[in-house]
GROMACS .gro file of C-alpha atoms in nm:
model
  192
    1MET     CA    1   7.986  10.543  11.247
    2LYS     CA    2   8.114  10.192  11.328
    3GLY     CA    3   7.829  10.047  11.123
    4TYR     CA    4   7.966  10.199  10.806
    5CYS     CA    5   8.321  10.067  10.848
    6ASP     CA    6   8.211   9.734  10.698
    7LEU     CA    7   8.067   9.917  10.397
    8PHE     CA    8   8.385  10.120  10.354
    9THR     CA    9   8.608   9.814  10.386
   10VAL     CA   10   8.407   9.599  10.144
   11THR     CA   11   8.403   9.886   9.895
   12LEU     CA   12   8.780   9.932   9.929
   13PHE     CA   13   8.849   9.563   9.868
   14THR     CA   14   8.602   9.509   9.582
   15GLY     CA   15   8.628   9.833   9.384
   16MET     CA   16   8.251   9.874   9.369
   17ARG     CA   17   8.102  10.213   9.298
   18GLU     CA   18   7.914  10.375   9.586
   19GLY     CA   19   7.571  10.306   9.436
   20GLU     CA   20   7.670   9.946   9.365
   21ALA     CA   21   7.776   9.891   9.726
   22LEU     CA   22   7.465  10.061   9.863
   23GLY     CA   23   7.247   9.858   9.625
   24LEU     CA   24   7.414   9.524   9.692
   25LEU     CA   25   7.153   9.260   9.774
   26TRP     CA   26   7.208   8.937   9.964
   27ASP     CA   27   7.078   8.738   9.669
   28CYS     CA   28   7.385   8.860   9.477
   29VAL     CA   29   7.629   8.741   9.746
   30ASP     CA   30   7.753   8.383   9.753
   31LEU     CA   31   7.937   8.344  10.081
   32GLU     CA   32   8.007   7.975  10.023
   33ASN     CA   33   8.191   8.037   9.696
   34GLY     CA   34   8.326   8.379   9.797
   35THR     CA   35   8.174   8.579   9.513
   36LEU     CA   36   7.937   8.863   9.463
   37LYS     CA   37   7.748   8.968   9.154
   38VAL     CA   38   7.723   9.337   9.072
   39ASP     CA   39   7.428   9.398   8.841
   40LYS     CA   40   7.251   9.703   8.982
   41GLN     CA   41   7.297  10.010   9.193
   42LEU     CA   42   7.091  10.216   9.433
   43GLN     CA   43   7.040  10.567   9.304
   44LEU     CA   44   6.869  10.876   9.443
   45ILE     CA   45   6.584  10.986   9.218
   46ARG     CA   46   6.665  11.340   9.110
   47GLY     CA   47   6.427  11.606   9.225
   48THR     CA   48   6.302  11.402   9.519
   49LYS     CA   49   6.378  11.425   9.886
   50GLY     CA   50   6.528  11.091   9.970
   51GLN     CA   51   6.353  10.859   9.724
   52TYR     CA   52   6.576  10.591   9.580
   53GLN     CA   53   6.547  10.338   9.301
   54MET     CA   54   6.744  10.040   9.179
   55VAL     CA   55   6.894  10.095   8.835
   56PRO     CA   56   7.139   9.901   8.616
   57THR     CA   57   7.513   9.944   8.667
   58LYS     CA   58   7.688  10.231   8.493
   59ASN     CA   59   7.744  10.032   8.172
   60SER     CA   60   7.441   9.804   8.225
   61LYS     CA   61   7.667   9.497   8.242
   62SER     CA   62   7.680   9.260   8.535
   63ARG     CA   63   8.006   9.131   8.674
   64THR     CA   64   8.112   8.880   8.934
   65ILE     CA   65   8.385   8.965   9.182
   66THR     CA   66   8.579   8.693   9.361
   67LEU     CA   67   8.622   8.805   9.718
   68ALA     CA   68   8.923   8.788   9.945
   69PRO     CA   69   8.852   8.559  10.244
   70SER     CA   70   8.869   8.861  10.477
   71VAL     CA   71   8.589   9.028  10.281
   72VAL     CA   72   8.379   8.711  10.304
   73LYS     CA   73   8.434   8.717  10.681
   74ILE     CA   74   8.317   9.078  10.700
   75LEU     CA   75   8.006   8.996  10.499
   76ARG     CA   76   7.932   8.698  10.724
   77ASN     CA   77   7.955   8.931  11.024
   78VAL     CA   78   7.724   9.183  10.855
   79ARG     CA   79   7.473   8.905  10.791
   80HIS     CA   80   7.498   8.786  11.150
   81LYS     CA   81   7.441   9.140  11.283
   82GLN     CA   82   7.136   9.178  11.059
   83LEU     CA   83   6.991   8.853  11.193
   84GLU     CA   84   7.048   8.978  11.549
   85ASN     CA   85   6.873   9.306  11.465
   86LYS     CA   86   6.585   9.119  11.304
   87MET     CA   87   6.532   8.925  11.626
   88LEU     CA   88   6.579   9.235  11.841
   89TYR     CA   89   6.339   9.461  11.648
   90GLY     CA   90   6.084   9.199  11.543
   91SER     CA   91   5.806   9.340  11.325
   92ALA     CA   92   5.984   9.676  11.301
   93TRP     CA   93   6.262   9.505  11.105
   94GLU     CA   94   6.240   9.562  10.729
   95ASN     CA   95   6.350   9.259  10.530
   96SER     CA   96   6.478   9.474  10.242
   97GLY     CA   97   6.737   9.224  10.119
   98PHE     CA   98   7.012   9.488  10.118
   99VAL     CA   99   7.355   9.392  10.249
  100PHE     CA  100   7.426   9.730  10.403
  101THR     CA  101   7.135   9.862  10.607
  102ASN     CA  102   7.052  10.062  10.914
  103GLU     CA  103   6.957   9.882  11.237
  104LEU     CA  104   6.599   9.835  11.114
  105GLY     CA  105   6.699   9.677  10.782
  106HIS     CA  106   6.631   9.980  10.560
  107HIS     CA  107   6.878  10.068  10.286
  108LEU     CA  108   7.134  10.334  10.365
  109PHE     CA  109   7.107  10.688  10.235
  110ALA     CA  110   7.400  10.810  10.027
  111SER     CA  111   7.403  11.146  10.208
  112THR     CA  112   7.434  10.977  10.549
  113VAL     CA  113   7.712  10.749  10.424
  114TYR     CA  114   7.889  11.050  10.270
  115LYS     CA  115   7.881  11.245  10.596
  116SER     CA  116   8.011  10.948  10.792
  117PHE     CA  117   8.287  10.884  10.539
  118LYS     CA  118   8.397  11.249  10.548
  119ARG     CA  119   8.409  11.239  10.931
  120VAL     CA  120   8.630  10.930  10.920
  121MET     CA  121   8.858  11.090  10.660
  122GLU     CA  122   8.890  11.406  10.868
  123GLU     CA  123   8.974  11.200  11.176
  124ILE     CA  124   9.262  11.030  10.993
  125GLY     CA  125   9.386  11.358  10.846
  126SER     CA  126   9.265  11.311  10.489
  127PRO     CA  127   8.960  11.537  10.456
  128GLU     CA  128   8.994  11.572  10.077
  129THR     CA  129   8.946  11.197  10.020
  130ARG     CA  130   8.621  11.108   9.842
  131PHE     CA  131   8.423  10.785   9.873
  132HIS     CA  132   8.502  10.717   9.506
  133ASP     CA  133   8.871  10.719   9.598
  134LEU     CA  134   8.815  10.379   9.762
  135ARG     CA  135   8.754  10.247   9.410
  136HIS     CA  136   9.073  10.409   9.283
  137SER     CA  137   9.268  10.271   9.578
  138TYR     CA  138   9.139   9.924   9.497
  139ALA     CA  139   9.247   9.956   9.134
  140VAL     CA  140   9.595  10.084   9.219
  141ALA     CA  141   9.645   9.815   9.484
  142SER     CA  142   9.527   9.542   9.245
  143ILE     CA  143   9.759   9.650   8.967
  144SER     CA  144  10.051   9.709   9.204
  145SER     CA  145   9.999   9.361   9.349
  146GLY     CA  146  10.039   9.211   9.004
  147ASP     CA  147   9.680   9.159   8.893
  148ASP     CA  148   9.655   9.169   8.516
  149ILE     CA  149   9.469   9.459   8.354
  150LYS     CA  150   9.190   9.234   8.224
  151THR     CA  151   9.111   9.112   8.576
  152VAL     CA  152   9.115   9.465   8.713
  153GLN     CA  153   8.893   9.581   8.425
  154ASP     CA  154   8.644   9.301   8.492
  155ASN     CA  155   8.635   9.367   8.866
  156LEU     CA  156   8.585   9.740   8.818
  157GLY     CA  157   8.323   9.691   8.548
  158HIS     CA  158   8.506   9.904   8.292
  159ALA     CA  159   8.388   9.861   7.933
  160THR     CA  160   8.739   9.791   7.801
  161ALA     CA  161   9.086   9.708   7.926
  162ALA     CA  162   9.207  10.008   7.725
  163PHE     CA  163   8.998  10.237   7.945
  164THR     CA  164   9.145  10.078   8.258
  165LEU     CA  165   9.495  10.132   8.118
  166ASP     CA  166   9.415  10.492   8.029
  167VAL     CA  167   9.303  10.564   8.384
  168TYR     CA  168   9.564  10.356   8.570
  169GLY     CA  169   9.853  10.344   8.323
  170HIS     CA  170  10.071  10.544   8.562
  171VAL     CA  171  10.070  10.242   8.793
  172THR     CA  172  10.199  10.010   8.521
  173GLN     CA  173  10.472  10.263   8.437
  174GLN     CA  174  10.578  10.263   8.802
  175MET     CA  175  10.574   9.882   8.800
  176LYS     CA  176  10.795   9.881   8.488
  177GLN     CA  177  11.046  10.107   8.663
  178GLU     CA  178  11.042   9.883   8.971
  179SER     CA  179  11.099   9.581   8.743
  180ALA     CA  180  11.393   9.756   8.578
  181ASN     CA  181  11.537   9.832   8.923
  182ARG     CA  182  11.503   9.465   9.022
  183MET     CA  183  11.676   9.360   8.699
  184GLU     CA  184  11.957   9.604   8.774
  185GLN     CA  185  12.003   9.446   9.118
  186PHE     CA  186  11.998   9.100   8.960
  187PHE     CA  187  12.251   9.214   8.696
  188LYS     CA  188  12.483   9.346   8.966
  189ALA     CA  189  12.453   9.026   9.170
  190VAL     CA  190  12.534   8.809   8.866
  191ASN     CA  191  12.828   9.023   8.755
  192SER     CA  192  12.996   9.068   9.093
   0.00000   0.00000   0.00000
C-alpha cells in the first residue's frame, strides 16, 4: 500500500486523471525544470482480462503542468526507488518507462490501485471517496488558493475555461463571499 501513496499524492497535487497518472512516462517528466507533460493515458482494453493500451488524453490535447517542488521531490524519490529495484531484480526488471510501477517495473493495474485507494479511504473514515475525487480536490484547492480559472483549466486539461467554471463555479462564489467579508472587516476598521 505504501507504494501507491506517491501515486495518490502526485495525482492530488497535479489534477491528473487516473489513466493519465498510470500512463505517465519518465520521458514526459522534466525534474530539472519541474514540469510534466500529459499527452496520453493508460487504459484497460474493454473485453480483455488485464490488457492495457496507451491512448490519447480525454480531449486528445497535451498539456504541461508546472509542479510544486514537493511533487518534484516525490518524483525524484520514485525514480531513485525504481533504480534500486532495477539493481536488485536485474534481468527480471522491466524497463517499461512508466513513472508508477510495481517492484519489477511493470505498469500498475487500475483495479489494484482502486482497491488500495479504497482501503486507504476506509482507514481514514472516508469510504465513499473515489480516486477521481483527488482531481476535484486539486481543482478546488487551486481555485481557493487564488489560481486563475485559465491556469486551472490548462492544468486539468479541460477544453474551455467555461467548462471549468461550470464545474467549479461554486468555489468562486465562496471566494466572492469571503472577499466581501474581508471588505466588510476593512470597512469597519477604516470607519472606527
